[in-house]
PDB file of C-alpha atoms in Angstrom:
ATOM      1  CA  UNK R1290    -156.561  63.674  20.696  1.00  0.00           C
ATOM      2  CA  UNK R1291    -159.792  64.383  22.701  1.00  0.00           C
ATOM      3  CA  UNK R1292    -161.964  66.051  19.588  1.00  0.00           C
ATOM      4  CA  UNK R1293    -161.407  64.924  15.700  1.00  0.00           C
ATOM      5  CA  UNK R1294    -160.154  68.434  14.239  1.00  0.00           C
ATOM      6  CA  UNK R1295    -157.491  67.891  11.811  1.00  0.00           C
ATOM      7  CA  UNK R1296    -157.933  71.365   9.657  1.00  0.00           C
ATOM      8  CA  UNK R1297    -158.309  74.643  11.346  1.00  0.00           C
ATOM      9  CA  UNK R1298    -159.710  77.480   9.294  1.00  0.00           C
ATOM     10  CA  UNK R1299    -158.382  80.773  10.577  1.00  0.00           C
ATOM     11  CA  UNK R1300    -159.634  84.527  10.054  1.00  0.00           C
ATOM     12  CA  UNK R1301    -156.973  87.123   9.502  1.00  0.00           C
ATOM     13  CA  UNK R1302    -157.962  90.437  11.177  1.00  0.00           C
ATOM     14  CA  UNK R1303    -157.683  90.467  14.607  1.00  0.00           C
ATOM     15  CA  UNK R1304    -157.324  86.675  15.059  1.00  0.00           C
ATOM     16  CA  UNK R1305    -153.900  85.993  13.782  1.00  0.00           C
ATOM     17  CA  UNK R1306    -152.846  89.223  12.925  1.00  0.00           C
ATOM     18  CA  UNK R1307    -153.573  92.907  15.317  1.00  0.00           C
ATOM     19  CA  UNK R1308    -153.986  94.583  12.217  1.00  0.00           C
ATOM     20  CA  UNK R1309    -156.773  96.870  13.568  1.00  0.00           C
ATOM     21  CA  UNK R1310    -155.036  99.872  15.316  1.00  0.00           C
ATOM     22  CA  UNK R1311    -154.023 100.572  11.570  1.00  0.00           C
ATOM     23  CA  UNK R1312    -156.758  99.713   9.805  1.00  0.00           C
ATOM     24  CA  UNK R1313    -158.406 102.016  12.850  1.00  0.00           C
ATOM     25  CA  UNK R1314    -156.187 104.954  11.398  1.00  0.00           C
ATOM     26  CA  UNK R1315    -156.412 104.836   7.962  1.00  0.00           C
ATOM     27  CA  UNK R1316    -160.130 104.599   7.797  1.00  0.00           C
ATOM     28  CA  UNK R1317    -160.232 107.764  10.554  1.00  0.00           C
ATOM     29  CA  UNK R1318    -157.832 109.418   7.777  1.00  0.00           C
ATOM     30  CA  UNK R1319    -160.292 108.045   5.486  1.00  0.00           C
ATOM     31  CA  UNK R1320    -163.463 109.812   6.841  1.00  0.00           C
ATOM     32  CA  UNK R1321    -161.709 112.903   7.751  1.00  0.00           C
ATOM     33  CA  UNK R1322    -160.662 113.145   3.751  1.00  0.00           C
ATOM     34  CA  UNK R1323    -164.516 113.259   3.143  1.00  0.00           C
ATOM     35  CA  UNK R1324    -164.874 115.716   5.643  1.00  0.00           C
ATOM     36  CA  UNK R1325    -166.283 113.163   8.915  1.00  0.00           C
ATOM     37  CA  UNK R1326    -164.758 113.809  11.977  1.00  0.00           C
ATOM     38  CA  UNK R1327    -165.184 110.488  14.542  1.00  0.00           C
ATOM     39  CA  UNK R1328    -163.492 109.829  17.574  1.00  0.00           C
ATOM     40  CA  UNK R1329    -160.580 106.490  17.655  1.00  0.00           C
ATOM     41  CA  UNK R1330    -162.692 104.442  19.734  1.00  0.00           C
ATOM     42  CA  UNK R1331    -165.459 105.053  17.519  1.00  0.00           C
ATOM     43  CA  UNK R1332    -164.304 104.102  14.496  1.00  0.00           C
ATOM     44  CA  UNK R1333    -161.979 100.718  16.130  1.00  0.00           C
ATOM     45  CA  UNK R1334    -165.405  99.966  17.689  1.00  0.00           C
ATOM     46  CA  UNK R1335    -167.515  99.949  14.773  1.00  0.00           C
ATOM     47  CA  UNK R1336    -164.662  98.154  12.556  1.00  0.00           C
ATOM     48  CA  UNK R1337    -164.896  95.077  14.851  1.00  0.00           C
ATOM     49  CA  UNK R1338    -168.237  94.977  13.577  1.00  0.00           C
ATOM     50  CA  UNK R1339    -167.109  94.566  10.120  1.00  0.00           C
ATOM     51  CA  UNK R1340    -165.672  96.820   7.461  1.00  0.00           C
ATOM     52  CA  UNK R1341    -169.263  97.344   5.757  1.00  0.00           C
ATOM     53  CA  UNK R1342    -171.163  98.286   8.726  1.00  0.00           C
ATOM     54  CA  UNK R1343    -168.396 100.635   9.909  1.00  0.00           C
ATOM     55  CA  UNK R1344    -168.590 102.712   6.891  1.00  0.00           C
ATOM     56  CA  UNK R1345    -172.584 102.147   6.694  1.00  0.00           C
ATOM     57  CA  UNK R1346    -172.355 103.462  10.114  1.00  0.00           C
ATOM     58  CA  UNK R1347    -170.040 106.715   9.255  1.00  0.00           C
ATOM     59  CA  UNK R1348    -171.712 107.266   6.256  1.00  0.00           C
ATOM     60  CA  UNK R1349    -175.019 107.678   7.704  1.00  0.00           C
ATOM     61  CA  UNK R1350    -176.521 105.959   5.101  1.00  0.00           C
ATOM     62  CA  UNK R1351    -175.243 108.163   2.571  1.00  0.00           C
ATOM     63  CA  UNK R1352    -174.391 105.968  -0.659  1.00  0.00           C
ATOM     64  CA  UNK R1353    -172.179 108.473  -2.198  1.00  0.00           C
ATOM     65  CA  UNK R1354    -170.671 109.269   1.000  1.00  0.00           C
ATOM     66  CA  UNK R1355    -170.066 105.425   1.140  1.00  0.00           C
ATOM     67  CA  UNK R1356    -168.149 104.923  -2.144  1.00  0.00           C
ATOM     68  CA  UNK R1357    -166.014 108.226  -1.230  1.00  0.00           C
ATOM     69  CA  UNK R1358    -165.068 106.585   2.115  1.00  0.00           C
ATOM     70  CA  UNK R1359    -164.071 103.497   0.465  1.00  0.00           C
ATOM     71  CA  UNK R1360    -162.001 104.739  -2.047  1.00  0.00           C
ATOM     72  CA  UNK R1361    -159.546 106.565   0.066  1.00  0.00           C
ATOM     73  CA  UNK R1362    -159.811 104.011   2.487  1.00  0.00           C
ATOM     74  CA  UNK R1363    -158.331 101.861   0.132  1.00  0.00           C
ATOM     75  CA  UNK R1364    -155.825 104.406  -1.163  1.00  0.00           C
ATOM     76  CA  UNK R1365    -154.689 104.892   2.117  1.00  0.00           C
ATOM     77  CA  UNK R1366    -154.171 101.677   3.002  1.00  0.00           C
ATOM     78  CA  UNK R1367    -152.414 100.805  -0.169  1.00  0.00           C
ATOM     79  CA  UNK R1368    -149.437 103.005   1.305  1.00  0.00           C
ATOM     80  CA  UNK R1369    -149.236 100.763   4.408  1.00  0.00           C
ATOM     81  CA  UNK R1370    -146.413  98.415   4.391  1.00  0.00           C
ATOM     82  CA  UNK R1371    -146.337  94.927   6.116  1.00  0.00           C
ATOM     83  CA  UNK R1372    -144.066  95.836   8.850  1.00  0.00           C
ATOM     84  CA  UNK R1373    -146.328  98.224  10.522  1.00  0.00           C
ATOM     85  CA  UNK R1374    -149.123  95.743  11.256  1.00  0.00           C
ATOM     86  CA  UNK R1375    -148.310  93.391  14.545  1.00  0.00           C
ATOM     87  CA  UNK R1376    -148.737  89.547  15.044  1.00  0.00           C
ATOM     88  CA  UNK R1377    -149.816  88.423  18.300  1.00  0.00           C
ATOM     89  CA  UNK R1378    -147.184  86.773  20.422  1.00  0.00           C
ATOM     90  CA  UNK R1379    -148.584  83.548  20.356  1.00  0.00           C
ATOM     91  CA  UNK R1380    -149.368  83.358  16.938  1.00  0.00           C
ATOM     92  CA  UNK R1381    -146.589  81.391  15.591  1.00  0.00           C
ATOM     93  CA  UNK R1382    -145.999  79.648  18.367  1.00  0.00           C
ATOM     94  CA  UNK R1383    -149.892  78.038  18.068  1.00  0.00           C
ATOM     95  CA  UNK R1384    -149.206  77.513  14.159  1.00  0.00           C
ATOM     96  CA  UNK R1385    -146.230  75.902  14.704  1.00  0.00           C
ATOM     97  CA  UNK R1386    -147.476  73.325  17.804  1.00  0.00           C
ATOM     98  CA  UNK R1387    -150.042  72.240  15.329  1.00  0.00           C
ATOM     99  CA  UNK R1388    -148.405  71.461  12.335  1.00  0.00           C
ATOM    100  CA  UNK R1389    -146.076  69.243  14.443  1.00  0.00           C
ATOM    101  CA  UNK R1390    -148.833  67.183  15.376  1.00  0.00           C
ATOM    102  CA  UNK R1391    -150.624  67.096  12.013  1.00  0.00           C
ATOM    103  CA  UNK R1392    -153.118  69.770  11.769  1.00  0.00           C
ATOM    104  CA  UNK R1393    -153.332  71.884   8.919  1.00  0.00           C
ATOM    105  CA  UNK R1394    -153.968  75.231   9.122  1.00  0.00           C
ATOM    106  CA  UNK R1395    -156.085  77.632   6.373  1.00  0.00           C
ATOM    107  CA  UNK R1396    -156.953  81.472   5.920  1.00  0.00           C
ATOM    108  CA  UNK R1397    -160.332  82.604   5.191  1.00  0.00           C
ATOM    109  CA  UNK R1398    -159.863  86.564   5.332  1.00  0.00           C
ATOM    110  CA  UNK R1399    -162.042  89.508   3.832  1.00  0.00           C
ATOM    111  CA  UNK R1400    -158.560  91.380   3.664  1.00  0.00           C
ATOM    112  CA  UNK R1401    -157.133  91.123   0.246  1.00  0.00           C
ATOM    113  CA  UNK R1402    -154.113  89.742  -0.785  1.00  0.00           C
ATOM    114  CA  UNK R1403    -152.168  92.169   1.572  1.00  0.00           C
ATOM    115  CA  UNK R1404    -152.860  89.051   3.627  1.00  0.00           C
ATOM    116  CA  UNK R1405    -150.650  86.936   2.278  1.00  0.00           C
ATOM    117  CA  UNK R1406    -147.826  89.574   2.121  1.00  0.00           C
ATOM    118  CA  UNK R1407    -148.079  90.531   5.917  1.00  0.00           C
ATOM    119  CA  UNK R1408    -148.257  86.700   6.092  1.00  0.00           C
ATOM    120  CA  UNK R1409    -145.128  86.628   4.510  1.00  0.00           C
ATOM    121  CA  UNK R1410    -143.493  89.167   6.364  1.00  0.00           C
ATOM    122  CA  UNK R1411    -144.640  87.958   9.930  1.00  0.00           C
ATOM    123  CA  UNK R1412    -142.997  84.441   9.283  1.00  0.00           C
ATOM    124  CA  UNK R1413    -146.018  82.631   9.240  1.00  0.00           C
ATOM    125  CA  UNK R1414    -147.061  81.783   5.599  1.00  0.00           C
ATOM    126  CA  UNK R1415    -144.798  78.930   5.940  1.00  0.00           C
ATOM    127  CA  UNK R1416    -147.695  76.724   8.203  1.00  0.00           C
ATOM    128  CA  UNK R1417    -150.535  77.303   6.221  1.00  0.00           C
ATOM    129  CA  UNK R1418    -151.821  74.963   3.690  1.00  0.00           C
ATOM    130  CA  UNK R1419    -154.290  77.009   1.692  1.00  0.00           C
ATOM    131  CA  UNK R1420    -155.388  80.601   1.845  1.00  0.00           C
ATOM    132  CA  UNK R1421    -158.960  82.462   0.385  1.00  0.00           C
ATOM    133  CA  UNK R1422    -158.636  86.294  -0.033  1.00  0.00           C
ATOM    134  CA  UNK R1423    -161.070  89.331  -0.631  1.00  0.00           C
ATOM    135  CA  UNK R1424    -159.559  89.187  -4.319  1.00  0.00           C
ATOM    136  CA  UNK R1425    -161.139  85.337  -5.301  1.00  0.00           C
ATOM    137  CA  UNK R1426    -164.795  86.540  -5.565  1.00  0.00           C
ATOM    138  CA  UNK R1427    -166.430  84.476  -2.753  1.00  0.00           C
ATOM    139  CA  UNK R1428    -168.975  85.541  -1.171  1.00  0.00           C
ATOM    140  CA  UNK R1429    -168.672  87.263   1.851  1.00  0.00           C
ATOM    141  CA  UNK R1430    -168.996  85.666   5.801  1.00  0.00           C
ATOM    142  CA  UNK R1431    -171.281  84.551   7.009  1.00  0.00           C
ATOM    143  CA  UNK R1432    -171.982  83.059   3.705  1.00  0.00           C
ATOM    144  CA  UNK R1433    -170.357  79.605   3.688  1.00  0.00           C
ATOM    145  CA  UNK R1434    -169.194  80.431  -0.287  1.00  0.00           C
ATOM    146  CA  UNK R1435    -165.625  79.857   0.782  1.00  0.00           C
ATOM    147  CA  UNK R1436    -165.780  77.759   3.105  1.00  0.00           C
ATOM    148  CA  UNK R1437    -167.718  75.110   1.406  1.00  0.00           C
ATOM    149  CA  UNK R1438    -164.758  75.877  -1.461  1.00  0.00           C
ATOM    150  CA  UNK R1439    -161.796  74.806   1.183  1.00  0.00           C
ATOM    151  CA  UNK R1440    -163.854  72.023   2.270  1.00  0.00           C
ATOM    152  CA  UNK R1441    -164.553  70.853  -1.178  1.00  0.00           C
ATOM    153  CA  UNK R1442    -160.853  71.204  -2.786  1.00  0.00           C
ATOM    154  CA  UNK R1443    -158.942  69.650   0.515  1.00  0.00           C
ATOM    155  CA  UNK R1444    -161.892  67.110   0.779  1.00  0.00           C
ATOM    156  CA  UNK R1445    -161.992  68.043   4.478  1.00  0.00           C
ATOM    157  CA  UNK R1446    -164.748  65.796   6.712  1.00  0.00           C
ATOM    158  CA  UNK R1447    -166.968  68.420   8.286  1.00  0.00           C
ATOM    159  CA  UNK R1448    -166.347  66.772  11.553  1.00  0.00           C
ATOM    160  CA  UNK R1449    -162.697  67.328  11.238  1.00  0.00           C
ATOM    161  CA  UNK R1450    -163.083  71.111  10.195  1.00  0.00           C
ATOM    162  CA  UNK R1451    -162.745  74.033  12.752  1.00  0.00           C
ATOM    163  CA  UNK R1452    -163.548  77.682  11.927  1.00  0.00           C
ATOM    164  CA  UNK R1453    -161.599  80.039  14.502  1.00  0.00           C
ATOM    165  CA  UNK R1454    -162.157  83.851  14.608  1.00  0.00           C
ATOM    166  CA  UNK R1455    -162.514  87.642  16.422  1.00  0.00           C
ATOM    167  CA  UNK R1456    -166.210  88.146  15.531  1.00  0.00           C
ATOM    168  CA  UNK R1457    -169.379  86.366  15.728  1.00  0.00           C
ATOM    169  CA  UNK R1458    -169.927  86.309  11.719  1.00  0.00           C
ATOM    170  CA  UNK R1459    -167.051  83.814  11.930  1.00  0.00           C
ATOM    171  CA  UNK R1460    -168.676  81.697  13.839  1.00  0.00           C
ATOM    172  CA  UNK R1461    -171.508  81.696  12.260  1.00  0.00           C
ATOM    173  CA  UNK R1462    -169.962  81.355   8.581  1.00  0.00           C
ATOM    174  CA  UNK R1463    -168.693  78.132   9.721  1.00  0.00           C
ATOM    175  CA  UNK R1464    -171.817  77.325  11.004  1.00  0.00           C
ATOM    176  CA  UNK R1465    -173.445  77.979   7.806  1.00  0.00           C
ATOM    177  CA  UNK R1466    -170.338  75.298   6.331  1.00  0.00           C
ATOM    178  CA  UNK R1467    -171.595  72.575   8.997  1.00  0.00           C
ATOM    179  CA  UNK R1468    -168.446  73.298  11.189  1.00  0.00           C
ATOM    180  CA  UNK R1469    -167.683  74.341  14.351  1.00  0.00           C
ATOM    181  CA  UNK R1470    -166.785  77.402  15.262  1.00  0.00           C
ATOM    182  CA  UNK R1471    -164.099  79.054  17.959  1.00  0.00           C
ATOM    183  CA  UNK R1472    -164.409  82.602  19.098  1.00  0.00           C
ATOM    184  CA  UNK R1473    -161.588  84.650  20.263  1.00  0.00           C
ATOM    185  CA  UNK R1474    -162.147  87.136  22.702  1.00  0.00           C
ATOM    186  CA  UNK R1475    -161.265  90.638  23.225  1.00  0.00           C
ATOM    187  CA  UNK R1476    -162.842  93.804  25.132  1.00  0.00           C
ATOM    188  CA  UNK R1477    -165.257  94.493  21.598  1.00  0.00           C
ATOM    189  CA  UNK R1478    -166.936  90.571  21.772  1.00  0.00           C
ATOM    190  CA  UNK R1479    -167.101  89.768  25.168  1.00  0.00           C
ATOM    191  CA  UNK R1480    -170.787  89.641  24.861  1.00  0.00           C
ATOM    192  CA  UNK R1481    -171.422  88.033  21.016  1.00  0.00           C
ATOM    193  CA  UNK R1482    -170.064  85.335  22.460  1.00  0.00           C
ATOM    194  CA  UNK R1483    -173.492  82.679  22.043  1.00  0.00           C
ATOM    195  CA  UNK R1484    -173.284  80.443  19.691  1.00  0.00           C
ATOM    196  CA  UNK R1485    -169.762  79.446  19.417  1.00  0.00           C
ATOM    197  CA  UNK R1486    -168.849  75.915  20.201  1.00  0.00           C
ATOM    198  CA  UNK R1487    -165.669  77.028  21.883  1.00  0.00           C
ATOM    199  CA  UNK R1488    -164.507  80.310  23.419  1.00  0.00           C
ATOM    200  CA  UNK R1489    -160.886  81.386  24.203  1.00  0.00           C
ATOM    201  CA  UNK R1490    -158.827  84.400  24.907  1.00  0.00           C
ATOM    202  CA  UNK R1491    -155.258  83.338  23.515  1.00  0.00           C
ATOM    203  CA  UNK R1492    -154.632  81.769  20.365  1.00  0.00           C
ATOM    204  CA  UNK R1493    -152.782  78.756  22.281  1.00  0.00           C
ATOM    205  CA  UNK R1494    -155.725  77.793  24.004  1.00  0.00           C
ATOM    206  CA  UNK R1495    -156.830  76.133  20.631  1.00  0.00           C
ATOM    207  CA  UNK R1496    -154.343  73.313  21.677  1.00  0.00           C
ATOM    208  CA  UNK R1497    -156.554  73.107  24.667  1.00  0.00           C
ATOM    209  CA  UNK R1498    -159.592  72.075  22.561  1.00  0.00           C
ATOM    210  CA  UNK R1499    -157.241  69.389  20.092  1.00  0.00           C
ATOM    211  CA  UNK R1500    -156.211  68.083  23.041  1.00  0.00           C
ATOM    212  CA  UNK R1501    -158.724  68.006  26.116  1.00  0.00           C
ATOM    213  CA  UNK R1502    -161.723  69.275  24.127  1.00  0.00           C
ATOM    214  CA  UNK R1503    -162.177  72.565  26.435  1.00  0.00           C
TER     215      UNK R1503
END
């Protein structure tokens, strides 16, 4: 191997998972509950910002209006089963590559632990070594909380670490850890892409970097 990465610290949302055309609709069903009409687009945009600033956003500032979003955003999504999110093609096929040649693989999400059960579902739990959910308490990206936790309990060398994600607060989370980052792209990042050490479009390309550090 080209570069020294041995542990590969993945994001959830939208990097190993498509989980945002539902998360889309439930928080549209969410807003319209509290009586805030917004258009698809609108509302998948802003999510790929992050959860917090989408609701911010809808919310218009609006505290109250906040909390009320939240909570039936969270009801709502409750009701979603596994099966109706959709793994990327080349998810598994990327995990798999590199556990057979030694690299172990982590999640990082601000998803709770739904993660783990779509995980589960999708076939993929199986090839990761640790996971860190919206239920342990960390703080959230780009605060290096967690990261510096997985670090810490594998007693992973920084230089060895990679951080891989959809959006730039990835990046810079493992930035914040003293680890590099790699930013997948899509039609919502194509420009936040400054900053990250690597930049890909498919998750296989990550063999790409292991291998001929591109």
């Amino acid at each position: 191997m080209v570069n020294t990465y041995k542990h590969i610290i993945w994001d959830f949302d939208g990097t190993l998972v498509d989980t945002y055309p539902v998360m889309t609709s439930v928080l549209k069903r969410a807003l319209e509950a509290v009586d805030i009409q917004a258009d698809y687009a609108e509302v998948y945009k802003q999510l790929k910002k992050s959860m917090t600033e989408a609701v911010y956003y809808f919310a218009n500032g609006c505290q109250n209006k906040e909390q009320e979003i939240i909570h039936c955003y969270t009801e709502f999504e409750k009701a979603c089963a596994p099966s109706e999110y959709s793994i990327y093609c080349d998810t598994e096929p990327t995990l798999r590559l590199l556990n057979n040649i030694g690299v172990s693989n982590y999640i990082l999400t601000h998803r709770d632990a739904s993660a783990i059960d779509i995980a589960r579902e999708k076939g993929i739990l199986k090839y990761f070594k640790d996971s860190i959910t919206k239920d342990m308490g960390f703080e959230r990206k780009p605060n290096p909380h967690a990261f510096n936790h997985l670090l810490k309990k594998h007693q992973i060398p920084k230089v060895q670490a990679l951080s891989i994600g959809d959006r730039h607060l990835d990046i810079e989370a493992g930035h914040n850890a003293g680890i590099s980052g790699c930013l997948i792209l899509d039609t919502f990042n194509a420009n936040s892409s400054s900053g990250a050490d690597y930049v890909i479009s498919d998750r296989m390309s990550v063999l790409d970097i292991l291998v001929n550090g591109v």
